[in-house]
């Protein structure tokens, strides 16, 4: 995919994501309390912390599945809140700029074949069939899943489904790629392929924000760490 051939961005690259004093609660249950951090183009950032601290909630807010109760969230300089998400045009732009790979791949896969899954997003963008085919083939190759192209997703292993889910999201070439525990269910070879892909994606000037409990993944990606605590605060950012 052509966007992966771009030069890596310099450290002064602009922020693709900015959170400033963001709070959010599920009813009476707090999930985020005054969270502030940024993600710049050309970097990987790992959200780490105990279960229930709000890591996955951060990802949900970034793609507009939920919106902040307080504070400011900006993606590519545009504010994400209840008002902006009510605008269908803005919501569509956001979900082209930000791709979300869920922890449970089954919630993302619904087409008859893997090829159809990867092609779905580009078709929804209104791209020509030639461009759809090119993006689909590129993403299948990037994740090493060409041999799965004609398989039904429900027939795949958990690790294979994970790689298909990543390919589906990347087919939209988002500026910011969100991944919730990206190496769960992957065997050693699958993890190696996903890490190699993510390194290339960041080197091409895109940004990656992921949640993980795996320090080896953080080190393999050279990711900057944003640490959260059980009280739903950011307590450290490398």
PDB file of C-alpha atoms in Angstrom:
ATOM      1  CA  UNK A   1       0.000   0.000   0.000  1.00  0.00           C
ATOM      2  CA  UNK A   2       1.537   3.261  -1.114  1.00  0.00           C
ATOM      3  CA  UNK A   3       1.152   5.057   2.209  1.00  0.00           C
ATOM      4  CA  UNK A   4       3.572   2.590   3.823  1.00  0.00           C
ATOM      5  CA  UNK A   5       6.385   3.727   1.535  1.00  0.00           C
ATOM      6  CA  UNK A   6       6.537   7.265   2.922  1.00  0.00           C
ATOM      7  CA  UNK A   7       9.550   8.447   4.893  1.00  0.00           C
ATOM      8  CA  UNK A   8       9.449   8.307   8.670  1.00  0.00           C
ATOM      9  CA  UNK A   9       8.340  11.473  10.379  1.00  0.00           C
ATOM     10  CA  UNK A  10      10.727  13.574  12.442  1.00  0.00           C
ATOM     11  CA  UNK A  11      10.221  13.789  16.236  1.00  0.00           C
ATOM     12  CA  UNK A  12       8.592  17.215  15.883  1.00  0.00           C
ATOM     13  CA  UNK A  13       5.679  15.707  13.951  1.00  0.00           C
ATOM     14  CA  UNK A  14       2.271  17.150  14.860  1.00  0.00           C
ATOM     15  CA  UNK A  15      -0.021  15.400  17.303  1.00  0.00           C
ATOM     16  CA  UNK A  16      -2.643  13.190  15.681  1.00  0.00           C
ATOM     17  CA  UNK A  17      -4.324  12.682  19.072  1.00  0.00           C
ATOM     18  CA  UNK A  18      -4.548  15.072  22.026  1.00  0.00           C
ATOM     19  CA  UNK A  19      -6.326  14.373  25.327  1.00  0.00           C
ATOM     20  CA  UNK A  20      -6.520  17.249  27.800  1.00  0.00           C
ATOM     21  CA  UNK A  21      -7.992  16.595  31.273  1.00  0.00           C
ATOM     22  CA  UNK A  22     -10.495  14.057  29.883  1.00  0.00           C
ATOM     23  CA  UNK A  23     -12.937  12.358  32.257  1.00  0.00           C
ATOM     24  CA  UNK A  24     -15.570   9.736  31.495  1.00  0.00           C
ATOM     25  CA  UNK A  25     -17.886   7.483  33.498  1.00  0.00           C
ATOM     26  CA  UNK A  26     -20.178   4.575  32.699  1.00  0.00           C
ATOM     27  CA  UNK A  27     -23.163   5.799  34.678  1.00  0.00           C
ATOM     28  CA  UNK A  28     -21.922   6.162  38.251  1.00  0.00           C
ATOM     29  CA  UNK A  29     -18.758   4.134  37.594  1.00  0.00           C
ATOM     30  CA  UNK A  30     -15.717   6.304  36.726  1.00  0.00           C
ATOM     31  CA  UNK A  31     -13.481   5.109  33.909  1.00  0.00           C
ATOM     32  CA  UNK A  32     -11.185   8.087  33.254  1.00  0.00           C
ATOM     33  CA  UNK A  33     -10.318  10.927  35.628  1.00  0.00           C
ATOM     34  CA  UNK A  34      -8.472  13.927  34.206  1.00  0.00           C
ATOM     35  CA  UNK A  35      -6.464  12.006  31.601  1.00  0.00           C
ATOM     36  CA  UNK A  36      -3.994  14.014  29.503  1.00  0.00           C
ATOM     37  CA  UNK A  37      -1.491  12.802  26.885  1.00  0.00           C
ATOM     38  CA  UNK A  38      -0.782  13.102  23.159  1.00  0.00           C
ATOM     39  CA  UNK A  39       0.220  10.787  20.319  1.00  0.00           C
ATOM     40  CA  UNK A  40       2.290  12.145  17.449  1.00  0.00           C
ATOM     41  CA  UNK A  41       2.655  10.961  13.901  1.00  0.00           C
ATOM     42  CA  UNK A  42       5.497   8.509  13.495  1.00  0.00           C
ATOM     43  CA  UNK A  43       5.327   7.043  17.004  1.00  0.00           C
ATOM     44  CA  UNK A  44       3.876   4.069  18.850  1.00  0.00           C
ATOM     45  CA  UNK A  45       2.393   4.628  22.297  1.00  0.00           C
ATOM     46  CA  UNK A  46       1.524   1.840  24.744  1.00  0.00           C
ATOM     47  CA  UNK A  47      -1.160   2.340  27.391  1.00  0.00           C
ATOM     48  CA  UNK A  48      -0.296   0.141  30.349  1.00  0.00           C
ATOM     49  CA  UNK A  49      -1.848  -0.367  33.755  1.00  0.00           C
ATOM     50  CA  UNK A  50      -4.061  -2.736  35.766  1.00  0.00           C
ATOM     51  CA  UNK A  51      -7.281  -4.230  34.435  1.00  0.00           C
ATOM     52  CA  UNK A  52     -10.179  -1.797  34.786  1.00  0.00           C
ATOM     53  CA  UNK A  53      -8.024   1.336  34.865  1.00  0.00           C
ATOM     54  CA  UNK A  54      -9.582   2.764  31.687  1.00  0.00           C
ATOM     55  CA  UNK A  55      -7.189   1.758  28.923  1.00  0.00           C
ATOM     56  CA  UNK A  56      -9.863   0.356  26.603  1.00  0.00           C
ATOM     57  CA  UNK A  57     -12.107   3.329  27.355  1.00  0.00           C
ATOM     58  CA  UNK A  58      -9.411   5.645  26.027  1.00  0.00           C
ATOM     59  CA  UNK A  59      -9.518   3.746  22.724  1.00  0.00           C
ATOM     60  CA  UNK A  60     -13.311   3.901  22.564  1.00  0.00           C
ATOM     61  CA  UNK A  61     -13.253   7.673  23.005  1.00  0.00           C
ATOM     62  CA  UNK A  62     -10.584   8.117  20.341  1.00  0.00           C
ATOM     63  CA  UNK A  63     -12.803   6.505  17.695  1.00  0.00           C
ATOM     64  CA  UNK A  64     -16.016   8.155  18.897  1.00  0.00           C
ATOM     65  CA  UNK A  65     -17.756   5.075  20.311  1.00  0.00           C
ATOM     66  CA  UNK A  66     -18.081   7.150  23.492  1.00  0.00           C
ATOM     67  CA  UNK A  67     -17.425  10.861  24.039  1.00  0.00           C
ATOM     68  CA  UNK A  68     -15.800  12.654  26.998  1.00  0.00           C
ATOM     69  CA  UNK A  69     -17.929  13.823  29.906  1.00  0.00           C
ATOM     70  CA  UNK A  70     -15.369  16.573  30.549  1.00  0.00           C
ATOM     71  CA  UNK A  71     -12.096  17.805  29.103  1.00  0.00           C
ATOM     72  CA  UNK A  72     -10.993  18.058  25.473  1.00  0.00           C
ATOM     73  CA  UNK A  73     -10.246  15.328  22.945  1.00  0.00           C
ATOM     74  CA  UNK A  74      -8.871  16.235  19.513  1.00  0.00           C
ATOM     75  CA  UNK A  75      -8.037  13.974  16.583  1.00  0.00           C
ATOM     76  CA  UNK A  76      -6.040  15.562  13.748  1.00  0.00           C
ATOM     77  CA  UNK A  77      -6.835  18.928  15.349  1.00  0.00           C
ATOM     78  CA  UNK A  78     -10.618  18.441  15.339  1.00  0.00           C
ATOM     79  CA  UNK A  79     -12.552  18.198  18.588  1.00  0.00           C
ATOM     80  CA  UNK A  80     -14.390  14.931  19.253  1.00  0.00           C
ATOM     81  CA  UNK A  81     -17.489  15.436  21.406  1.00  0.00           C
ATOM     82  CA  UNK A  82     -21.215  14.796  21.364  1.00  0.00           C
ATOM     83  CA  UNK A  83     -21.863  17.709  19.015  1.00  0.00           C
ATOM     84  CA  UNK A  84     -19.236  16.753  16.441  1.00  0.00           C
ATOM     85  CA  UNK A  85     -20.218  13.070  16.495  1.00  0.00           C
ATOM     86  CA  UNK A  86     -23.819  14.059  15.709  1.00  0.00           C
ATOM     87  CA  UNK A  87     -22.513  15.322  12.352  1.00  0.00           C
ATOM     88  CA  UNK A  88     -22.548  12.306  10.001  1.00  0.00           C
ATOM     89  CA  UNK A  89     -19.813  13.799   7.824  1.00  0.00           C
ATOM     90  CA  UNK A  90     -17.494  14.324  10.777  1.00  0.00           C
ATOM     91  CA  UNK A  91     -18.171  10.847  12.155  1.00  0.00           C
ATOM     92  CA  UNK A  92     -17.305   9.299   8.789  1.00  0.00           C
ATOM     93  CA  UNK A  93     -14.069  11.310   8.534  1.00  0.00           C
ATOM     94  CA  UNK A  94     -13.078  10.303  12.053  1.00  0.00           C
ATOM     95  CA  UNK A  95     -13.555   6.612  11.364  1.00  0.00           C
ATOM     96  CA  UNK A  96     -11.448   6.884   8.226  1.00  0.00           C
ATOM     97  CA  UNK A  97      -8.677   8.649  10.145  1.00  0.00           C
ATOM     98  CA  UNK A  98      -8.806   6.324  13.164  1.00  0.00           C
ATOM     99  CA  UNK A  99      -8.855   2.536  12.893  1.00  0.00           C
ATOM    100  CA  UNK A 100      -9.796   0.344  15.868  1.00  0.00           C
ATOM    101  CA  UNK A 101      -8.777  -3.314  16.212  1.00  0.00           C
ATOM    102  CA  UNK A 102     -10.874  -4.771  19.032  1.00  0.00           C
ATOM    103  CA  UNK A 103      -9.483  -7.312  21.484  1.00  0.00           C
ATOM    104  CA  UNK A 104     -12.179  -9.791  20.400  1.00  0.00           C
ATOM    105  CA  UNK A 105     -11.790 -10.231  16.644  1.00  0.00           C
ATOM    106  CA  UNK A 106     -15.189 -11.937  16.304  1.00  0.00           C
ATOM    107  CA  UNK A 107     -17.004  -8.612  16.804  1.00  0.00           C
ATOM    108  CA  UNK A 108     -15.350  -7.245  13.629  1.00  0.00           C
ATOM    109  CA  UNK A 109     -15.655 -10.129  11.188  1.00  0.00           C
ATOM    110  CA  UNK A 110     -18.910 -10.756   9.354  1.00  0.00           C
ATOM    111  CA  UNK A 111     -18.256 -11.220   5.613  1.00  0.00           C
ATOM    112  CA  UNK A 112     -18.279 -14.555   3.745  1.00  0.00           C
ATOM    113  CA  UNK A 113     -14.524 -14.597   3.027  1.00  0.00           C
ATOM    114  CA  UNK A 114     -11.365 -12.955   4.315  1.00  0.00           C
ATOM    115  CA  UNK A 115     -10.933 -11.135   0.993  1.00  0.00           C
ATOM    116  CA  UNK A 116     -14.432  -9.679   1.347  1.00  0.00           C
ATOM    117  CA  UNK A 117     -13.633  -8.604   4.918  1.00  0.00           C
ATOM    118  CA  UNK A 118     -10.524  -6.661   3.885  1.00  0.00           C
ATOM    119  CA  UNK A 119     -12.263  -5.134   0.858  1.00  0.00           C
ATOM    120  CA  UNK A 120     -15.335  -4.018   2.823  1.00  0.00           C
ATOM    121  CA  UNK A 121     -13.929  -0.755   4.172  1.00  0.00           C
ATOM    122  CA  UNK A 122     -12.434   0.519   0.901  1.00  0.00           C
ATOM    123  CA  UNK A 123     -15.706  -0.276  -0.890  1.00  0.00           C
ATOM    124  CA  UNK A 124     -17.622   1.737   1.708  1.00  0.00           C
ATOM    125  CA  UNK A 125     -15.275   4.656   0.949  1.00  0.00           C
ATOM    126  CA  UNK A 126     -16.463   4.556  -2.665  1.00  0.00           C
ATOM    127  CA  UNK A 127     -13.097   3.612  -4.158  1.00  0.00           C
ATOM    128  CA  UNK A 128     -12.889   2.095  -7.615  1.00  0.00           C
ATOM    129  CA  UNK A 129     -12.799  -1.691  -7.818  1.00  0.00           C
ATOM    130  CA  UNK A 130      -9.208  -1.509  -9.074  1.00  0.00           C
ATOM    131  CA  UNK A 131      -8.181   0.501  -6.005  1.00  0.00           C
ATOM    132  CA  UNK A 132     -10.180  -1.807  -3.732  1.00  0.00           C
ATOM    133  CA  UNK A 133      -8.406  -4.834  -5.206  1.00  0.00           C
ATOM    134  CA  UNK A 134      -4.989  -3.171  -4.849  1.00  0.00           C
ATOM    135  CA  UNK A 135      -5.560  -2.221  -1.208  1.00  0.00           C
ATOM    136  CA  UNK A 136      -6.952  -5.649  -0.409  1.00  0.00           C
ATOM    137  CA  UNK A 137      -4.019  -7.492  -1.949  1.00  0.00           C
ATOM    138  CA  UNK A 138      -1.504  -5.152  -0.290  1.00  0.00           C
ATOM    139  CA  UNK A 139      -3.041  -5.664   3.161  1.00  0.00           C
ATOM    140  CA  UNK A 140      -3.262  -9.433   2.766  1.00  0.00           C
ATOM    141  CA  UNK A 141       0.454  -9.450   1.872  1.00  0.00           C
ATOM    142  CA  UNK A 142       1.460  -7.050   4.651  1.00  0.00           C
ATOM    143  CA  UNK A 143      -0.090  -9.309   7.309  1.00  0.00           C
ATOM    144  CA  UNK A 144       1.028 -12.539   5.639  1.00  0.00           C
ATOM    145  CA  UNK A 145      -2.500 -13.872   5.186  1.00  0.00           C
ATOM    146  CA  UNK A 146      -2.730 -14.258   1.403  1.00  0.00           C
ATOM    147  CA  UNK A 147      -3.377 -17.995   1.802  1.00  0.00           C
ATOM    148  CA  UNK A 148      -6.452 -17.195   3.912  1.00  0.00           C
ATOM    149  CA  UNK A 149      -8.087 -14.941   1.311  1.00  0.00           C
ATOM    150  CA  UNK A 150     -10.803 -17.381   0.239  1.00  0.00           C
ATOM    151  CA  UNK A 151     -11.442 -18.868   3.690  1.00  0.00           C
ATOM    152  CA  UNK A 152     -14.497 -18.075   5.807  1.00  0.00           C
ATOM    153  CA  UNK A 153     -13.479 -16.044   8.890  1.00  0.00           C
ATOM    154  CA  UNK A 154     -15.383 -18.346  11.251  1.00  0.00           C
ATOM    155  CA  UNK A 155     -13.106 -21.208  10.162  1.00  0.00           C
ATOM    156  CA  UNK A 156      -9.927 -19.417  11.273  1.00  0.00           C
ATOM    157  CA  UNK A 157      -7.931 -19.740  14.476  1.00  0.00           C
ATOM    158  CA  UNK A 158      -7.920 -16.904  16.992  1.00  0.00           C
ATOM    159  CA  UNK A 159      -4.513 -15.716  15.820  1.00  0.00           C
ATOM    160  CA  UNK A 160      -5.534 -15.804  12.164  1.00  0.00           C
ATOM    161  CA  UNK A 161      -8.679 -13.803  12.972  1.00  0.00           C
ATOM    162  CA  UNK A 162      -6.526 -11.215  14.751  1.00  0.00           C
ATOM    163  CA  UNK A 163      -4.324 -10.695  11.695  1.00  0.00           C
ATOM    164  CA  UNK A 164      -7.399 -10.471   9.459  1.00  0.00           C
ATOM    165  CA  UNK A 165      -8.887  -7.834  11.785  1.00  0.00           C
ATOM    166  CA  UNK A 166      -5.710  -5.761  11.557  1.00  0.00           C
ATOM    167  CA  UNK A 167      -5.725  -6.041   7.751  1.00  0.00           C
ATOM    168  CA  UNK A 168      -9.372  -4.931   7.600  1.00  0.00           C
ATOM    169  CA  UNK A 169      -8.675  -1.784   9.604  1.00  0.00           C
ATOM    170  CA  UNK A 170      -5.425  -0.954   7.802  1.00  0.00           C
ATOM    171  CA  UNK A 171      -7.153  -1.179   4.410  1.00  0.00           C
ATOM    172  CA  UNK A 172      -8.562   2.285   5.207  1.00  0.00           C
ATOM    173  CA  UNK A 173      -5.004   3.641   5.759  1.00  0.00           C
ATOM    174  CA  UNK A 174      -5.922   5.411   9.014  1.00  0.00           C
ATOM    175  CA  UNK A 175      -3.630   8.097  10.444  1.00  0.00           C
ATOM    176  CA  UNK A 176      -4.049   6.576  13.910  1.00  0.00           C
ATOM    177  CA  UNK A 177      -4.285   2.832  14.500  1.00  0.00           C
ATOM    178  CA  UNK A 178      -5.806   1.735  17.831  1.00  0.00           C
ATOM    179  CA  UNK A 179      -5.223  -1.811  19.056  1.00  0.00           C
ATOM    180  CA  UNK A 180      -6.644  -3.377  22.208  1.00  0.00           C
ATOM    181  CA  UNK A 181      -4.210  -6.117  23.336  1.00  0.00           C
ATOM    182  CA  UNK A 182      -2.963  -6.722  19.766  1.00  0.00           C
ATOM    183  CA  UNK A 183      -0.933  -9.873  20.433  1.00  0.00           C
ATOM    184  CA  UNK A 184      -3.605 -11.801  22.346  1.00  0.00           C
ATOM    185  CA  UNK A 185      -4.272 -15.170  20.667  1.00  0.00           C
ATOM    186  CA  UNK A 186      -1.205 -14.864  18.415  1.00  0.00           C
ATOM    187  CA  UNK A 187       1.420 -17.588  18.206  1.00  0.00           C
ATOM    188  CA  UNK A 188       5.108 -16.674  17.883  1.00  0.00           C
ATOM    189  CA  UNK A 189       5.008 -16.356  14.089  1.00  0.00           C
ATOM    190  CA  UNK A 190       1.798 -14.324  14.131  1.00  0.00           C
ATOM    191  CA  UNK A 191       3.225 -11.974  16.753  1.00  0.00           C
ATOM    192  CA  UNK A 192       6.397 -11.535  14.715  1.00  0.00           C
ATOM    193  CA  UNK A 193       4.382 -10.619  11.621  1.00  0.00           C
ATOM    194  CA  UNK A 194       2.156  -8.151  13.480  1.00  0.00           C
ATOM    195  CA  UNK A 195       5.136  -6.487  15.172  1.00  0.00           C
ATOM    196  CA  UNK A 196       6.963  -6.156  11.847  1.00  0.00           C
ATOM    197  CA  UNK A 197       3.877  -4.630  10.273  1.00  0.00           C
ATOM    198  CA  UNK A 198       3.346  -2.161  13.130  1.00  0.00           C
ATOM    199  CA  UNK A 199       6.982  -1.064  12.989  1.00  0.00           C
ATOM    200  CA  UNK A 200       6.596  -0.391   9.260  1.00  0.00           C
ATOM    201  CA  UNK A 201       3.325   1.453   9.808  1.00  0.00           C
ATOM    202  CA  UNK A 202       4.912   3.776  12.351  1.00  0.00           C
ATOM    203  CA  UNK A 203       8.020   4.266  10.212  1.00  0.00           C
ATOM    204  CA  UNK A 204       5.731   5.380   7.380  1.00  0.00           C
ATOM    205  CA  UNK A 205       4.543   8.311   9.504  1.00  0.00           C
ATOM    206  CA  UNK A 206       1.331   6.859  10.917  1.00  0.00           C
ATOM    207  CA  UNK A 207       0.663   6.574  14.656  1.00  0.00           C
ATOM    208  CA  UNK A 208      -0.150   3.549  16.812  1.00  0.00           C
ATOM    209  CA  UNK A 209      -1.874   3.609  20.213  1.00  0.00           C
ATOM    210  CA  UNK A 210      -2.281   0.234  21.875  1.00  0.00           C
ATOM    211  CA  UNK A 211      -3.172  -1.298  25.206  1.00  0.00           C
ATOM    212  CA  UNK A 212      -1.004  -4.150  26.384  1.00  0.00           C
ATOM    213  CA  UNK A 213       0.229  -6.090  29.391  1.00  0.00           C
ATOM    214  CA  UNK A 214       3.254  -7.388  27.450  1.00  0.00           C
ATOM    215  CA  UNK A 215       6.492  -5.526  28.071  1.00  0.00           C
ATOM    216  CA  UNK A 216       8.243  -7.461  25.300  1.00  0.00           C
ATOM    217  CA  UNK A 217       5.784  -6.021  22.767  1.00  0.00           C
ATOM    218  CA  UNK A 218       6.457  -2.498  24.059  1.00  0.00           C
ATOM    219  CA  UNK A 219      10.181  -3.061  23.680  1.00  0.00           C
ATOM    220  CA  UNK A 220       9.877  -4.665  20.235  1.00  0.00           C
ATOM    221  CA  UNK A 221       8.009  -1.620  18.931  1.00  0.00           C
ATOM    222  CA  UNK A 222      10.113   0.926  20.789  1.00  0.00           C
ATOM    223  CA  UNK A 223       6.812   2.292  22.086  1.00  0.00           C
ATOM    224  CA  UNK A 224       6.510   5.255  24.422  1.00  0.00           C
ATOM    225  CA  UNK A 225       4.700   4.217  27.600  1.00  0.00           C
ATOM    226  CA  UNK A 226       1.699   6.006  29.120  1.00  0.00           C
ATOM    227  CA  UNK A 227       0.974   4.395  32.487  1.00  0.00           C
ATOM    228  CA  UNK A 228      -2.445   4.491  34.168  1.00  0.00           C
ATOM    229  CA  UNK A 229      -3.377   3.535  37.736  1.00  0.00           C
ATOM    230  CA  UNK A 230      -6.392   1.875  39.333  1.00  0.00           C
ATOM    231  CA  UNK A 231      -7.864   5.315  40.080  1.00  0.00           C
ATOM    232  CA  UNK A 232      -8.145   6.001  36.298  1.00  0.00           C
ATOM    233  CA  UNK A 233      -5.352   8.603  36.158  1.00  0.00           C
ATOM    234  CA  UNK A 234      -2.289   8.871  33.950  1.00  0.00           C
ATOM    235  CA  UNK A 235       0.535   8.591  36.466  1.00  0.00           C
ATOM    236  CA  UNK A 236       3.543   8.520  34.128  1.00  0.00           C
ATOM    237  CA  UNK A 237       4.367   9.116  30.480  1.00  0.00           C
ATOM    238  CA  UNK A 238       7.838   8.297  29.124  1.00  0.00           C
TER     239      UNK A 238
END
